Amino acid sequence: MFKSLTPLSLAAMMALAMPLTAQETNADAETVGTETTESDTTTATDQGLDLGVPVDAGPKLGDRYSKEKHGDWDLACVRTETETDPCSLLQILTDANGNPMAEVSMFRLGDQGGQAVAAATVIVPLETLLPAALTISVDGAPGKRYNYSFCSPLGCIAQIGLTASDIDAFKKGTVATLSLRPAPAPDQVIEMEMSLKGFTAGFNVVDVVEQ
């Protein structure tokens, strides 16, 4: 099951989160130690009686969960009160330490008579230099530049339209590169790799949204 994406930070991208990670690891170790002691005490006190294990009731209303995986992409759905939950094709980009760097989700568009056949939402860290825009390229080919729409506590968001040629490039490609500039260091370019493994299979089954 997916939890809501935590606020993205350029500190994670620039490998400044290592001390925090170490602290969290130590805290987790202390917690595990405490739980083990309590478990041992309970076992001895209850003389081997099975106290049961809580059953996971599954995603609750409003939760995002993975319905199925396609390579490095998830068909991520949101639990609703309707018979069919809405789903998008999702990939969360992380750094070497597993910290979230960006989130990309997309769905297909119905026949609107326009050039876009799909729409995507890309979330990047709040410290992004907005005028520099977001660049997406596939396997080193010339890319496209997209403007950011707005920022929220989660990060800055680009809502982009993808043409048939863009989708074809994703289907044939291996890796897409997302590039942005951090506001604290505008002379630097941060590049993030988005795997295209499983994209074709995932795109073929993701929801079609009529606008």
Short mmCIF file of C-alpha atoms in Angstrom, two decimals, residues 11 15 24 27 35-37 47-48 56 67 113 122 139 144 185 191 198:
data_model
loop_
_atom_site.label_atom_id
_atom_site.label_comp_id
_atom_site.label_asym_id
_atom_site.label_seq_id
_atom_site.Cartn_x
_atom_site.Cartn_y
_atom_site.Cartn_z
CA ALA A 11 18.60 18.13 0.71
CA ALA A 15 22.98 13.77 -0.19
CA GLU A 24 16.31 7.14 12.34
CA ALA A 27 15.87 4.98 16.84
CA GLU A 35 9.30 -4.63 21.31
CA THR A 36 11.34 -7.84 21.53
CA THR A 37 11.56 -7.57 25.31
CA GLN A 47 2.21 -19.71 28.71
CA GLY A 48 2.25 -20.13 24.94
CA ASP A 56 -4.89 -6.04 7.58
CA LYS A 67 -3.30 -2.64 -7.71
CA GLY A 113 -9.54 16.39 -30.55
CA VAL A 122 5.16 15.58 -11.88
CA ASP A 139 17.63 8.04 -23.87
CA LYS A 144 10.99 19.03 -23.95
CA ALA A 185 22.19 26.68 -6.52
CA GLU A 191 19.08 15.01 -13.19
CA GLY A 198 7.13 -1.91 -17.99
#
